[in-house]
Short mmCIF file of C-alpha atoms in Angstrom, two decimals:
data_model
loop_
_atom_site.label_atom_id
_atom_site.label_comp_id
_atom_site.label_asym_id
_atom_site.label_seq_id
_atom_site.Cartn_x
_atom_site.Cartn_y
_atom_site.Cartn_z
CA PHE K 116 -60.64 -94.28 -28.26
CA PHE K 117 -59.19 -97.61 -27.08
CA ALA K 118 -60.12 -99.36 -30.30
CA GLY K 119 -58.43 -96.60 -32.30
CA MET K 120 -55.26 -96.76 -30.23
CA LEU K 121 -55.19 -100.55 -30.49
CA TYR K 122 -55.71 -100.36 -34.24
CA LEU K 123 -52.85 -97.88 -34.65
CA ALA K 124 -50.50 -99.87 -32.41
CA MET K 125 -51.26 -103.25 -33.99
CA LEU K 126 -51.82 -102.40 -37.66
CA VAL K 127 -49.88 -99.18 -38.24
CA ASN K 128 -46.99 -98.74 -35.80
CA LEU K 129 -46.26 -97.84 -32.19
CA GLN K 130 -44.86 -94.42 -33.03
CA THR K 131 -48.08 -93.36 -34.75
CA ALA K 132 -50.14 -94.73 -31.84
CA ALA K 133 -47.96 -92.84 -29.34
CA ILE K 134 -48.38 -89.56 -31.23
CA GLY K 135 -52.13 -90.19 -31.38
CA LEU K 136 -52.22 -90.81 -27.64
CA LEU K 137 -50.25 -87.63 -26.99
CA SER K 138 -52.62 -85.63 -29.19
CA TRP K 139 -55.64 -87.05 -27.35
CA ILE K 140 -54.13 -86.38 -23.92
CA LEU K 141 -53.21 -82.81 -24.84
CA TYR K 142 -56.64 -82.10 -26.31
CA VAL K 143 -58.88 -83.79 -23.76
CA LEU K 144 -56.90 -83.58 -20.53
CA VAL K 145 -54.95 -80.33 -21.00
CA TYR K 146 -56.46 -78.05 -23.67
CA THR K 147 -60.12 -78.54 -22.77
CA PRO K 148 -59.71 -77.80 -19.03
CA LEU K 149 -57.40 -74.86 -19.80
CA LYS K 150 -60.10 -73.11 -21.85
CA SER K 151 -61.80 -71.98 -18.66
CA ARG K 152 -58.53 -71.05 -16.96
CA THR K 153 -56.05 -69.34 -19.29
CA PRO K 154 -55.72 -67.98 -22.82
CA ALA K 155 -52.63 -70.19 -23.18
CA ASN K 156 -55.13 -72.92 -24.03
CA THR K 157 -54.90 -71.88 -27.68
CA TRP K 158 -51.21 -72.75 -27.86
CA VAL K 159 -51.81 -76.16 -26.29
CA GLY K 160 -54.73 -76.76 -28.63
CA ALA K 161 -52.54 -75.83 -31.59
CA VAL K 162 -50.01 -78.51 -30.58
CA ALA K 163 -52.79 -81.10 -30.27
CA GLY K 164 -54.15 -79.96 -33.63
CA ALA K 165 -50.80 -80.24 -35.41
CA LEU K 166 -49.86 -83.68 -34.09
CA PRO K 167 -52.18 -85.65 -36.43
CA ALA K 168 -50.03 -84.54 -39.36
CA LEU K 169 -47.12 -86.32 -37.70
CA MET K 170 -49.33 -89.36 -37.28
CA GLY K 171 -49.87 -89.46 -41.03
CA TRP K 172 -46.15 -88.94 -41.58
CA THR K 173 -45.08 -91.78 -39.27
CA ALA K 174 -47.92 -94.04 -40.50
CA MET K 175 -46.19 -93.94 -43.89
CA GLY K 176 -42.98 -95.11 -42.23
CA ARG K 177 -41.24 -91.75 -42.57
CA PRO K 178 -38.75 -90.66 -39.89
CA LEU K 179 -39.38 -87.66 -37.67
CA ASP K 180 -36.93 -85.36 -39.45
CA MET K 181 -36.66 -81.71 -40.47
CA VAL K 182 -39.44 -81.99 -43.05
CA ALA K 183 -41.75 -83.61 -40.47
CA ALA K 184 -40.90 -80.83 -38.01
CA SER K 185 -41.68 -78.18 -40.62
CA LEU K 186 -45.00 -79.88 -41.41
CA PHE K 187 -45.88 -79.88 -37.70
CA LEU K 188 -44.83 -76.24 -37.31
CA VAL K 189 -46.76 -75.13 -40.39
CA LEU K 190 -49.93 -76.63 -38.93
CA PHE K 191 -49.17 -75.30 -35.45
CA LEU K 192 -48.43 -71.75 -36.60
CA TRP K 193 -51.30 -71.67 -39.10
CA GLN K 194 -53.80 -72.36 -36.32
CA LEU K 195 -52.89 -69.16 -34.47
CA PRO K 196 -54.05 -66.56 -37.02
CA HIS K 197 -56.95 -68.87 -37.88
CA PHE K 198 -58.08 -69.17 -34.30
CA MET K 199 -57.41 -65.53 -33.38
CA ALA K 200 -59.92 -64.58 -36.07
CA ILE K 201 -62.44 -67.07 -34.67
CA ALA K 202 -61.78 -65.92 -31.11
CA TRP K 203 -62.49 -62.33 -32.16
CA LEU K 204 -65.64 -63.19 -34.07
CA TYR K 205 -67.06 -65.25 -31.19
CA ARG K 206 -65.54 -63.43 -28.23
CA GLU K 207 -68.91 -62.63 -26.69
CA GLN K 208 -70.02 -66.26 -26.83
CA TYR K 209 -66.71 -67.35 -25.27
CA ARG K 210 -67.13 -64.75 -22.52
CA LYS K 211 -70.67 -65.90 -21.75
CA ALA K 212 -69.50 -69.52 -21.63
CA GLY K 213 -66.76 -68.63 -19.15
CA MET K 214 -63.93 -69.41 -21.54
CA ARG K 215 -60.69 -67.52 -20.93
CA MET K 216 -59.82 -67.03 -24.57
CA ILE K 217 -57.37 -64.27 -25.39
CA THR K 218 -60.12 -62.03 -26.80
CA VAL K 219 -62.02 -62.39 -23.51
CA VAL K 220 -59.10 -61.51 -21.22
CA ASP K 221 -57.97 -58.76 -23.63
CA PRO K 222 -61.16 -57.37 -25.17
CA SER K 223 -59.15 -54.82 -27.19
CA GLY K 224 -57.94 -57.70 -29.36
CA LEU K 225 -54.43 -56.27 -29.42
CA ARG K 226 -52.84 -59.45 -28.06
CA ALA K 227 -54.85 -61.63 -30.45
CA GLY K 228 -53.79 -59.47 -33.39
CA ALA K 229 -50.15 -59.47 -32.31
CA GLN K 230 -50.14 -63.27 -31.95
CA ALA K 231 -51.72 -63.66 -35.38
CA VAL K 232 -49.04 -61.43 -36.93
CA LEU K 233 -46.17 -63.14 -35.11
CA ALA K 234 -47.36 -66.61 -36.10
CA ALA K 235 -47.96 -65.57 -39.73
CA LEU K 236 -44.50 -64.01 -39.86
CA VAL K 237 -42.74 -67.11 -38.49
CA LEU K 238 -44.87 -69.33 -40.73
CA ILE K 239 -43.21 -67.93 -43.86
CA PRO K 240 -39.67 -69.26 -43.27
CA VAL K 241 -41.02 -72.46 -41.68
CA SER K 242 -43.09 -73.18 -44.79
CA LEU K 243 -39.93 -72.87 -46.89
CA VAL K 244 -38.03 -75.67 -45.11
CA PRO K 245 -39.01 -78.26 -47.75
CA VAL K 246 -37.26 -76.14 -50.41
CA VAL K 247 -33.84 -76.86 -48.90
CA GLN K 248 -34.32 -80.63 -48.66
CA PRO K 249 -32.22 -82.74 -51.05
CA GLN K 250 -35.25 -84.62 -52.38
CA ALA K 251 -37.18 -81.41 -53.15
CA THR K 252 -38.52 -80.92 -56.66
CA ASN K 253 -40.17 -77.89 -58.28
CA VAL K 254 -38.53 -75.74 -55.61
CA ARG K 255 -38.93 -72.45 -57.48
CA LEU K 256 -42.64 -72.93 -57.96
CA TYR K 257 -43.18 -74.05 -54.36
CA PHE K 258 -41.00 -71.21 -53.03
CA LEU K 259 -42.98 -68.58 -54.92
CA TRP K 260 -46.33 -70.12 -54.02
CA ALA K 261 -45.43 -70.45 -50.32
CA MET K 262 -44.15 -66.87 -50.26
CA LEU K 263 -47.30 -65.57 -51.94
CA LEU K 264 -49.60 -67.46 -49.59
CA GLY K 265 -47.52 -66.47 -46.57
CA ALA K 266 -47.54 -62.82 -47.59
CA GLY K 267 -51.31 -62.93 -47.96
CA LEU K 268 -51.79 -64.46 -44.52
CA LEU K 269 -49.33 -61.99 -43.01
CA ALA K 270 -50.99 -59.00 -44.70
CA THR K 271 -54.44 -59.97 -43.46
CA SER K 272 -53.04 -60.62 -39.97
CA VAL K 273 -51.45 -57.15 -39.97
CA ALA K 274 -54.73 -55.62 -41.18
CA PHE K 275 -56.51 -57.35 -38.30
CA LEU K 276 -53.90 -56.11 -35.81
CA ILE K 277 -54.23 -52.54 -37.06
CA ARG K 278 -58.02 -52.54 -37.09
CA ARG K 279 -59.59 -55.21 -34.99
CA ASP K 280 -63.13 -55.46 -36.28
CA GLN K 281 -65.53 -58.09 -37.62
CA LYS K 282 -64.71 -57.36 -41.25
CA ARG K 283 -60.97 -57.90 -40.87
CA ALA K 284 -61.44 -60.91 -38.60
CA ARG K 285 -63.70 -62.53 -41.23
CA LEU K 286 -61.16 -61.77 -43.94
CA LEU K 287 -58.36 -63.28 -41.83
CA LEU K 288 -60.50 -66.36 -41.22
CA ARG K 289 -61.22 -66.76 -44.95
CA VAL K 290 -57.58 -66.27 -45.94
CA SER K 291 -56.48 -68.80 -43.30
CA ILE K 292 -59.01 -71.31 -44.65
CA VAL K 293 -57.58 -70.88 -48.16
CA TYR K 294 -53.94 -70.88 -47.02
CA LEU K 295 -53.62 -74.40 -45.67
CA PRO K 296 -55.05 -76.47 -48.54
CA ALA K 297 -53.44 -74.13 -51.07
CA LEU K 298 -50.02 -74.63 -49.51
#
């Protein structure tokens, strides 16, 4: 940990090191202890999981601007449907381990499904932010592709909300795995 922080501070830049430190603190000191206390842990974990994208952004000397914010939000929002599917599939293991995941405190899965849908819905306009940037190229192609991918993630999230079962959770997990690298 210390060697990594020193490396980032000395050979990359202080901003990247600071974001890395924040990600580590959120993950190790906040998210991990929260897993046994509250289902809000997923939201904190999603922040910690999205911060490394900003590290890459600032490591390249780019300013924290609207595009950086949209990149962070895409990764943050994407994690919610992705993890809600995982939380459903492994809810029994989480329960046995004493983890207060949303599918443990709400075994119906209704809250997990609703959060997946809400995140997938908000993800669509957030993923389109790069289209309106002055330096954007191939905006029509990206717009259509982002809309198609977003609609697919939203549709599978809605299907999971309507019928919370293993089959739909696995489908949501697979679609979420395809979504991010495809975007």
